[in-house]
Short mmCIF file of C-alpha atoms in Angstrom, two decimals:
data_model
loop_
_atom_site.label_atom_id
_atom_site.label_comp_id
_atom_site.label_asym_id
_atom_site.label_seq_id
_atom_site.Cartn_x
_atom_site.Cartn_y
_atom_site.Cartn_z
CA UNK A 1 -23.60 -14.62 -10.09
CA UNK A 2 -20.06 -12.76 -9.64
CA UNK A 3 -19.76 -9.12 -9.62
CA UNK A 4 -18.34 -9.11 -13.09
CA UNK A 5 -21.47 -10.98 -14.35
CA UNK A 6 -23.79 -8.35 -12.32
CA UNK A 7 -22.37 -5.13 -13.56
CA UNK A 8 -22.50 -6.06 -16.95
CA UNK A 9 -26.18 -7.22 -16.62
CA UNK A 10 -26.18 -3.61 -15.30
CA UNK A 11 -24.10 -1.52 -17.91
CA UNK A 12 -26.15 -3.49 -21.02
CA UNK A 13 -29.59 -2.32 -19.46
CA UNK A 14 -27.98 1.06 -19.36
CA UNK A 15 -26.49 0.57 -23.00
CA UNK A 16 -30.20 -0.12 -24.51
CA UNK A 17 -31.84 2.69 -22.98
CA UNK A 18 -29.32 4.92 -24.05
CA UNK A 19 -29.48 3.46 -28.02
CA UNK A 20 -33.41 4.19 -27.15
CA UNK A 21 -32.72 7.54 -26.20
CA UNK A 22 -30.76 8.01 -28.97
CA UNK A 23 -32.62 6.74 -32.13
CA UNK A 24 -35.89 8.19 -31.22
CA UNK A 25 -35.13 11.78 -29.73
CA UNK A 26 -38.82 12.28 -29.23
CA UNK A 27 -39.48 9.43 -26.99
CA UNK A 28 -41.12 9.75 -23.34
CA UNK A 29 -40.18 7.03 -21.14
CA UNK A 30 -42.17 5.29 -18.56
CA UNK A 31 -41.24 2.34 -16.88
CA UNK A 32 -37.60 3.00 -15.68
CA UNK A 33 -37.85 2.40 -12.17
CA UNK A 34 -38.85 -0.96 -12.41
CA UNK A 35 -35.27 -1.55 -13.21
CA UNK A 36 -34.08 -0.68 -9.99
CA UNK A 37 -33.13 -4.66 -8.67
CA UNK A 38 -30.55 -5.27 -5.97
CA UNK A 39 -27.79 -5.73 -8.73
CA UNK A 40 -28.36 -1.98 -9.96
CA UNK A 41 -28.71 -1.54 -6.12
CA UNK A 42 -25.40 -2.98 -5.47
CA UNK A 43 -23.91 -1.70 -8.98
CA UNK A 44 -24.80 1.73 -7.19
CA UNK A 45 -23.24 1.10 -4.17
CA UNK A 46 -19.88 0.13 -5.66
CA UNK A 47 -20.09 3.76 -7.85
CA UNK A 48 -20.83 5.82 -4.64
CA UNK A 49 -18.01 8.07 -2.72
CA UNK A 50 -17.01 5.96 0.71
CA UNK A 51 -15.34 8.78 2.22
CA UNK A 52 -18.12 11.24 2.26
CA UNK A 53 -19.19 12.14 6.02
CA UNK A 54 -22.39 10.29 7.16
CA UNK A 55 -25.96 12.08 6.78
CA UNK A 56 -28.40 12.73 10.04
CA UNK A 57 -28.93 8.79 10.96
CA UNK A 58 -24.65 8.50 11.72
CA UNK A 59 -24.33 5.72 9.54
CA UNK A 60 -20.78 5.31 7.93
CA UNK A 61 -20.32 3.31 4.50
CA UNK A 62 -18.00 0.94 6.73
CA UNK A 63 -21.20 0.18 8.56
CA UNK A 64 -22.76 -0.62 5.93
CA UNK A 65 -20.91 -2.59 4.33
CA UNK A 66 -20.59 -4.91 7.49
CA UNK A 67 -24.03 -6.53 6.13
CA UNK A 68 -24.00 -5.34 2.75
CA UNK A 69 -26.08 -8.49 0.74
CA UNK A 70 -28.50 -8.23 3.96
CA UNK A 71 -28.98 -4.22 3.75
CA UNK A 72 -29.53 -4.17 0.09
CA UNK A 73 -32.02 -6.88 -0.33
CA UNK A 74 -33.74 -4.72 2.52
CA UNK A 75 -33.35 -1.56 0.19
CA UNK A 76 -34.36 -3.07 -2.29
CA UNK A 77 -38.08 -4.51 -0.76
CA UNK A 78 -38.48 -1.69 0.92
CA UNK A 79 -38.19 0.90 -2.75
CA UNK A 80 -40.61 -2.16 -4.05
CA UNK A 81 -43.55 -2.36 -2.00
CA UNK A 82 -42.92 1.67 -1.97
CA UNK A 83 -41.80 1.73 2.09
CA UNK A 84 -38.86 3.34 1.22
CA UNK A 85 -38.59 6.99 3.15
CA UNK A 86 -35.91 8.97 2.41
CA UNK A 87 -34.01 10.98 5.40
CA UNK A 88 -33.42 14.66 5.63
CA UNK A 89 -30.41 16.20 4.65
CA UNK A 90 -28.24 17.22 7.11
CA UNK A 91 -26.84 20.84 6.35
CA UNK A 92 -23.34 22.10 6.17
CA UNK A 93 -21.43 25.57 5.09
CA UNK A 94 -18.67 26.70 3.12
CA UNK A 95 -16.48 29.61 2.21
CA UNK A 96 -17.55 31.29 -0.81
CA UNK A 97 -14.51 32.99 -2.74
CA UNK A 98 -16.16 36.26 -2.90
CA UNK A 99 -17.36 35.88 0.30
CA UNK A 100 -19.87 34.77 2.32
CA UNK A 101 -21.02 30.87 2.37
CA UNK A 102 -23.00 28.10 0.47
CA UNK A 103 -24.92 25.57 1.75
CA UNK A 104 -23.65 21.62 0.70
CA UNK A 105 -26.11 19.20 1.45
CA UNK A 106 -24.93 15.47 3.62
CA UNK A 107 -27.49 12.54 2.10
CA UNK A 108 -27.77 9.30 4.40
CA UNK A 109 -25.46 6.75 2.97
CA UNK A 110 -28.27 5.10 1.97
CA UNK A 111 -30.20 7.70 0.02
CA UNK A 112 -27.00 8.11 -1.45
CA UNK A 113 -27.29 4.82 -3.14
CA UNK A 114 -30.59 5.16 -4.40
CA UNK A 115 -29.75 8.60 -6.07
CA UNK A 116 -26.94 7.03 -7.68
CA UNK A 117 -29.31 4.60 -8.88
CA UNK A 118 -31.32 7.07 -10.57
CA UNK A 119 -28.51 8.96 -11.87
CA UNK A 120 -27.39 6.57 -13.86
CA UNK A 121 -31.04 5.95 -15.66
CA UNK A 122 -31.51 9.33 -16.21
CA UNK A 123 -28.06 9.71 -17.37
CA UNK A 124 -28.93 6.79 -19.58
CA UNK A 125 -31.35 9.21 -21.52
CA UNK A 126 -30.68 12.94 -21.02
CA UNK A 127 -26.89 12.14 -21.47
CA UNK A 128 -28.42 11.26 -25.28
CA UNK A 129 -29.87 14.80 -24.95
CA UNK A 130 -26.96 16.92 -23.34
CA UNK A 131 -25.12 19.43 -25.60
CA UNK A 132 -21.61 19.07 -26.09
CA UNK A 133 -20.71 22.41 -24.41
CA UNK A 134 -21.84 21.13 -21.20
CA UNK A 135 -19.53 20.57 -18.87
CA UNK A 136 -20.49 20.10 -15.39
CA UNK A 137 -20.67 16.66 -13.86
CA UNK A 138 -20.71 14.79 -16.83
CA UNK A 139 -18.47 11.45 -17.33
CA UNK A 140 -15.75 12.13 -20.02
CA UNK A 141 -15.86 16.38 -19.29
CA UNK A 142 -14.00 18.71 -16.69
CA UNK A 143 -13.75 22.22 -15.96
CA UNK A 144 -10.47 21.71 -17.52
CA UNK A 145 -11.91 20.85 -20.70
CA UNK A 146 -14.48 23.85 -20.83
CA UNK A 147 -11.53 26.30 -20.28
CA UNK A 148 -10.06 24.30 -23.52
CA UNK A 149 -13.08 24.88 -24.78
CA UNK A 150 -13.92 28.66 -23.88
CA UNK A 151 -10.23 29.47 -25.83
CA UNK A 152 -10.30 27.67 -28.73
CA UNK A 153 -14.71 29.06 -29.15
CA UNK A 154 -12.73 32.80 -28.92
CA UNK A 155 -9.96 32.04 -31.24
CA UNK A 156 -11.70 30.39 -33.84
CA UNK A 157 -15.00 32.98 -33.87
CA UNK A 158 -12.99 35.57 -33.62
CA UNK A 159 -14.82 36.41 -30.74
CA UNK A 160 -15.26 40.44 -29.26
CA UNK A 161 -17.39 40.61 -26.64
CA UNK A 162 -18.46 38.09 -23.64
CA UNK A 163 -21.44 38.01 -21.55
CA UNK A 164 -20.27 36.91 -18.04
CA UNK A 165 -24.29 35.66 -16.54
CA UNK A 166 -24.62 34.93 -13.22
CA UNK A 167 -27.75 32.97 -11.41
CA UNK A 168 -28.86 34.30 -7.89
CA UNK A 169 -28.69 31.24 -5.71
CA UNK A 170 -29.54 28.63 -8.22
CA UNK A 171 -29.44 25.49 -5.71
CA UNK A 172 -31.56 26.84 -3.51
CA UNK A 173 -34.38 28.32 -5.75
CA UNK A 174 -34.82 25.58 -8.58
CA UNK A 175 -38.24 25.10 -8.67
CA UNK A 176 -40.20 21.39 -7.80
CA UNK A 177 -42.97 22.37 -10.34
CA UNK A 178 -40.41 23.31 -13.03
CA UNK A 179 -38.53 20.62 -12.62
CA UNK A 180 -40.98 18.01 -12.83
CA UNK A 181 -42.61 19.43 -15.32
CA UNK A 182 -39.04 19.11 -17.64
CA UNK A 183 -38.41 15.98 -16.49
CA UNK A 184 -42.01 14.42 -16.91
CA UNK A 185 -41.18 15.40 -20.85
CA UNK A 186 -38.61 12.70 -21.36
CA UNK A 187 -39.06 10.77 -18.47
CA UNK A 188 -42.61 10.74 -17.39
CA UNK A 189 -42.13 7.62 -14.64
CA UNK A 190 -44.05 7.89 -11.59
CA UNK A 191 -42.25 5.72 -9.83
CA UNK A 192 -38.99 8.11 -10.28
CA UNK A 193 -41.15 11.17 -9.71
CA UNK A 194 -42.00 9.97 -6.76
CA UNK A 195 -38.61 8.79 -5.63
CA UNK A 196 -37.16 12.69 -6.86
CA UNK A 197 -40.20 14.10 -5.11
CA UNK A 198 -39.30 12.11 -1.66
CA UNK A 199 -35.58 13.78 -1.74
CA UNK A 200 -36.35 17.35 -2.40
CA UNK A 201 -39.28 17.23 0.04
CA UNK A 202 -37.23 15.53 3.23
CA UNK A 203 -36.49 18.17 4.50
CA UNK A 204 -33.10 19.75 5.83
CA UNK A 205 -31.02 19.82 9.08
CA UNK A 206 -29.01 21.92 10.44
CA UNK A 207 -28.05 21.53 13.82
CA UNK A 208 -31.26 20.28 16.23
CA UNK A 209 -33.73 22.35 13.11
CA UNK A 210 -35.64 20.47 10.71
CA UNK A 211 -36.62 22.55 8.18
CA UNK A 212 -38.80 21.71 4.73
CA UNK A 213 -37.69 24.56 1.93
CA UNK A 214 -40.34 24.28 -0.82
CA UNK A 215 -37.92 25.14 -3.25
CA UNK A 216 -34.15 24.21 -4.05
CA UNK A 217 -32.06 21.08 -4.42
CA UNK A 218 -29.01 20.91 -1.71
CA UNK A 219 -26.03 20.93 -3.04
CA UNK A 220 -23.67 17.61 -2.40
CA UNK A 221 -26.55 15.58 -2.55
CA UNK A 222 -25.75 12.27 -5.72
CA UNK A 223 -29.02 13.77 -7.50
CA UNK A 224 -28.54 17.60 -7.31
CA UNK A 225 -25.97 17.72 -10.22
CA UNK A 226 -28.29 15.62 -12.60
CA UNK A 227 -31.51 16.95 -11.93
CA UNK A 228 -29.47 20.80 -12.39
CA UNK A 229 -27.96 19.45 -15.76
CA UNK A 230 -31.24 18.64 -16.97
CA UNK A 231 -33.10 21.78 -15.38
CA UNK A 232 -30.34 24.23 -17.34
CA UNK A 233 -30.90 22.29 -20.23
CA UNK A 234 -34.16 22.52 -21.05
CA UNK A 235 -33.87 26.57 -19.57
CA UNK A 236 -31.08 27.52 -21.07
CA UNK A 237 -28.80 25.15 -23.19
CA UNK A 238 -32.38 24.12 -25.90
CA UNK A 239 -32.97 27.22 -26.15
CA UNK A 240 -29.65 29.05 -26.63
CA UNK A 241 -29.31 26.62 -29.86
CA UNK A 242 -32.85 26.39 -31.04
CA UNK A 243 -34.18 30.05 -30.90
CA UNK A 244 -31.09 32.42 -29.59
CA UNK A 245 -28.23 31.09 -31.85
CA UNK A 246 -30.61 30.87 -34.96
CA UNK A 247 -31.30 34.70 -34.73
CA UNK A 248 -27.78 36.30 -34.03
CA UNK A 249 -26.26 37.98 -37.07
CA UNK A 250 -22.70 36.74 -36.26
CA UNK A 251 -20.58 33.67 -34.64
CA UNK A 252 -21.40 32.75 -30.83
CA UNK A 253 -21.18 29.95 -28.64
CA UNK A 254 -22.20 29.09 -24.54
CA UNK A 255 -20.05 27.24 -22.36
CA UNK A 256 -21.65 26.24 -19.06
CA UNK A 257 -20.34 23.97 -16.26
CA UNK A 258 -23.65 23.60 -13.94
CA UNK A 259 -25.35 27.18 -12.96
CA UNK A 260 -21.62 28.76 -14.11
CA UNK A 261 -21.63 29.79 -18.10
CA UNK A 262 -20.27 32.25 -20.96
CA UNK A 263 -21.62 33.37 -23.70
CA UNK A 264 -18.89 34.83 -26.60
CA UNK A 265 -20.47 37.14 -29.84
CA UNK A 266 -18.65 38.09 -32.68
CA UNK A 267 -21.29 41.37 -32.18
CA UNK A 268 -22.00 43.80 -29.54
CA UNK A 269 -25.49 44.01 -30.98
CA UNK A 270 -26.19 40.41 -30.78
CA UNK A 271 -24.72 40.67 -27.37
CA UNK A 272 -26.91 43.34 -25.87
CA UNK A 273 -29.69 41.52 -27.52
CA UNK A 274 -29.20 38.48 -25.12
CA UNK A 275 -28.61 40.63 -22.49
CA UNK A 276 -31.99 42.02 -22.28
CA UNK A 277 -33.64 38.96 -22.75
CA UNK A 278 -31.74 36.35 -20.63
CA UNK A 279 -33.29 37.77 -16.96
CA UNK A 280 -36.90 37.18 -18.86
CA UNK A 281 -35.76 33.71 -19.70
CA UNK A 282 -34.95 32.95 -16.44
CA UNK A 283 -37.68 34.39 -14.68
CA UNK A 284 -39.85 32.58 -16.52
CA UNK A 285 -38.67 29.29 -14.43
CA UNK A 286 -38.35 31.11 -11.45
CA UNK A 287 -34.97 31.98 -11.39
CA UNK A 288 -33.05 35.50 -11.04
CA UNK A 289 -29.87 36.35 -13.19
CA UNK A 290 -28.24 38.53 -11.04
CA UNK A 291 -28.20 42.41 -12.25
CA UNK A 292 -25.20 43.82 -10.48
CA UNK A 293 -22.59 40.05 -11.55
CA UNK A 294 -23.97 39.70 -14.59
CA UNK A 295 -21.45 41.77 -16.91
CA UNK A 296 -21.40 42.52 -21.00
CA UNK A 297 -17.29 42.45 -21.37
CA UNK A 298 -15.49 43.82 -24.52
CA UNK A 299 -13.09 41.34 -25.10
CA UNK A 300 -11.49 41.31 -28.63
CA UNK A 301 -8.44 39.91 -29.99
CA UNK A 302 -5.63 43.78 -30.02
CA UNK A 303 -4.30 44.52 -33.15
CA UNK A 304 -1.15 43.88 -34.98
CA UNK A 305 0.64 47.45 -33.64
CA UNK A 306 -1.38 47.58 -30.31
CA UNK A 307 1.15 47.10 -27.63
CA UNK A 308 -1.43 46.77 -24.78
CA UNK A 309 -4.69 44.88 -24.62
CA UNK A 310 -6.56 49.03 -24.05
CA UNK A 311 -10.18 49.27 -24.10
CA UNK A 312 -10.17 45.18 -23.15
CA UNK A 313 -12.15 43.98 -20.30
CA UNK A 314 -11.49 41.00 -18.24
CA UNK A 315 -13.92 38.11 -16.82
CA UNK A 316 -13.88 34.64 -14.22
CA UNK A 317 -14.87 31.99 -15.01
CA UNK A 318 -14.02 28.34 -13.36
CA UNK A 319 -11.52 30.46 -10.85
CA UNK A 320 -9.29 31.76 -13.58
CA UNK A 321 -9.00 35.66 -14.95
CA UNK A 322 -9.15 35.36 -18.79
CA UNK A 323 -6.81 38.07 -20.44
CA UNK A 324 -5.70 39.20 -23.20
CA UNK A 325 -1.55 39.41 -23.57
CA UNK A 326 1.41 38.79 -25.56
CA UNK A 327 3.18 35.72 -25.15
CA UNK A 328 6.75 35.20 -25.26
CA UNK A 329 7.04 35.19 -29.36
CA UNK A 330 5.59 38.10 -29.25
CA UNK A 331 1.62 37.14 -30.62
CA UNK A 332 -1.93 38.06 -28.67
CA UNK A 333 -2.92 34.79 -27.11
CA UNK A 334 -5.69 34.24 -23.93
CA UNK A 335 -4.34 33.83 -20.99
CA UNK A 336 -5.73 32.33 -17.92
CA UNK A 337 -3.83 33.18 -14.57
CA UNK A 338 -5.97 32.56 -10.94
CA UNK A 339 -8.01 34.48 -9.54
CA UNK A 340 -7.29 37.24 -6.35
CA UNK A 341 -10.09 35.81 -3.99
CA UNK A 342 -9.24 32.40 -5.16
CA UNK A 343 -5.71 32.53 -4.48
CA UNK A 344 -6.44 34.57 -1.37
CA UNK A 345 -8.81 31.83 0.32
CA UNK A 346 -6.63 28.70 -0.76
CA UNK A 347 -3.37 31.07 1.54
CA UNK A 348 -6.07 31.82 4.38
CA UNK A 349 -7.57 27.91 4.82
CA UNK A 350 -2.99 27.19 4.37
CA UNK A 351 -2.44 29.71 7.37
CA UNK A 352 -5.38 28.98 9.50
CA UNK A 353 -4.88 24.95 8.77
CA UNK A 354 -0.91 24.97 9.96
CA UNK A 355 -2.11 27.24 12.86
CA UNK A 356 -3.90 24.63 14.30
CA UNK A 357 -1.71 21.50 13.69
CA UNK A 358 1.45 23.20 14.21
CA UNK A 359 2.17 20.95 16.96
CA UNK A 360 0.91 17.53 15.07
CA UNK A 361 4.81 15.60 14.41
CA UNK A 362 6.23 17.01 11.60
CA UNK A 363 5.91 13.96 8.96
CA UNK A 364 2.15 14.72 9.76
CA UNK A 365 1.79 18.35 8.93
CA UNK A 366 4.01 17.39 5.90
CA UNK A 367 2.28 14.99 4.69
CA UNK A 368 -1.03 17.02 4.63
CA UNK A 369 0.76 20.31 3.52
CA UNK A 370 1.77 18.05 0.07
CA UNK A 371 -2.14 17.28 -0.33
CA UNK A 372 -3.00 20.21 -0.05
CA UNK A 373 -0.41 22.07 -2.19
CA UNK A 374 -0.77 19.24 -4.36
CA UNK A 375 -4.55 19.50 -4.98
CA UNK A 376 -3.81 23.18 -5.38
CA UNK A 377 -1.14 22.55 -8.43
CA UNK A 378 -3.47 19.98 -9.91
CA UNK A 379 -6.70 22.05 -10.75
CA UNK A 380 -4.37 25.80 -11.37
CA UNK A 381 -1.16 23.75 -12.80
CA UNK A 382 -1.86 25.27 -16.33
CA UNK A 383 -0.29 26.89 -18.90
CA UNK A 384 0.53 30.43 -18.87
CA UNK A 385 -0.10 29.95 -15.24
CA UNK A 386 3.16 29.41 -13.14
CA UNK A 387 3.53 32.27 -11.74
CA UNK A 388 0.75 31.75 -9.33
CA UNK A 389 1.39 28.49 -8.51
CA UNK A 390 4.91 29.16 -7.77
CA UNK A 391 3.69 32.49 -5.27
CA UNK A 392 1.47 29.74 -3.38
CA UNK A 393 4.69 26.98 -3.39
CA UNK A 394 6.39 30.40 -1.55
CA UNK A 395 3.88 31.50 0.40
CA UNK A 396 3.47 27.55 1.41
CA UNK A 397 7.28 27.17 2.69
CA UNK A 398 7.12 30.74 4.63
CA UNK A 399 3.74 29.77 6.55
CA UNK A 400 5.08 26.36 7.23
CA UNK A 401 8.65 27.76 8.83
CA UNK A 402 6.77 30.69 11.08
CA UNK A 403 4.18 27.97 12.47
CA UNK A 404 6.71 25.82 13.44
CA UNK A 405 8.90 28.70 14.64
CA UNK A 406 5.90 29.91 16.95
CA UNK A 407 5.50 25.93 19.00
CA UNK A 408 9.32 26.47 19.76
CA UNK A 409 10.16 27.76 23.24
CA UNK A 410 13.55 29.96 21.75
CA UNK A 411 11.03 31.33 19.21
CA UNK A 412 12.24 32.35 15.67
CA UNK A 413 13.43 29.29 14.05
CA UNK A 414 16.50 30.93 11.96
CA UNK A 415 15.71 30.34 8.03
CA UNK A 416 19.23 28.90 6.76
CA UNK A 417 19.07 26.29 10.13
CA UNK A 418 14.63 25.72 8.79
CA UNK A 419 16.11 24.82 5.21
CA UNK A 420 18.87 22.84 5.89
CA UNK A 421 17.33 20.13 8.96
CA UNK A 422 13.71 20.36 7.65
CA UNK A 423 12.91 21.42 3.99
CA UNK A 424 16.23 18.98 2.97
CA UNK A 425 14.53 16.47 3.75
CA UNK A 426 10.71 17.51 3.62
CA UNK A 427 10.52 19.25 0.51
CA UNK A 428 7.63 21.26 -0.06
CA UNK A 429 6.22 19.79 -3.60
CA UNK A 430 7.29 21.93 -6.88
CA UNK A 431 5.18 23.82 -8.75
CA UNK A 432 4.69 22.22 -11.62
CA UNK A 433 2.27 22.47 -15.04
CA UNK A 434 -0.28 19.57 -15.75
CA UNK A 435 -2.89 20.82 -18.17
CA UNK A 436 -1.47 22.15 -21.27
CA UNK A 437 -4.36 24.43 -22.29
#
């Protein structure tokens, strides 16, 4: 059977599950894991990113692909007979915008394949249940779509108050017992639950130390985003739609991307009521709403005669600071700019990279510098944010010039000479708006 036919077979089965889930919202699926055959594993392999770092077994995607057919058949036999064992997750640390570090997991490549199959099967069910305002790690959704929806909801609903909530260490504190109970309400498949349990209990390797956390799911794992969406769909999304909104006197909305969410309200009384019950709701499921980072913000549209948005606060969401300001035509509009901590973090990492790699050939430096700068524009290049990305452009040129001069025995490079000899041939990408939100 050819690759296209195998993909179509997998797609047909997933579509059948999706149609059942959509047609019968109360249906509990009990027989999904038996669909996990070699065709599913091969399709999961195709969808798994090959450039990721290897896990604790040090097997790369390229090495696994050398005997792909044999490896997939062997994996299938181990899954079918119950001999499959999940390897511990290798832990690394990434810098956070607000300071500190956040952990990220690196599963073994074979574990990623099996996790991808589970994500495909769970997705066929839960994508019919998830609400459109949940944008995190879902096909057809993105951060920019969430930002666009946030802008539109604030305008249409006459929003005056924003609850900017923060869940303390969500991925580190996700309760395994509650997760299992929540999944069983829709997918009560013993084989599926055992696989998820194996990954949650596989342990974490950091350096030479192996630990077994009793709660949490490693960020970076293929299955983690799906599990977090299922958990928060029950804890937050469904609760908001079914219990919160019907009790509100004014209009309100919720927008969520993974564990980052914003709730907007027309009336202050409604916002205060939700602020009061939100910690209790999350506490019931073993999670904590951060008391200091969670804020109620006045965010109303200023009057026509107001010259400044006095009394209004700002809030951060998905890397942008949101605020009211005048447009070029004099109208009050919601604008977004890159949050200051995000700018500092990017420029800091760029400075360190240029310093560390200043002795590389110019073309190698230029190629990587362009990738970094374009990547920044690709995300932050939204309408109204040109000044911020333009600053990145100028700092990138300045930093590069500085560290090139530090590798010269003659010392500081003359700026005009540098512009002519290098930048005229190797132009740093200029800023441009990519997303018109």
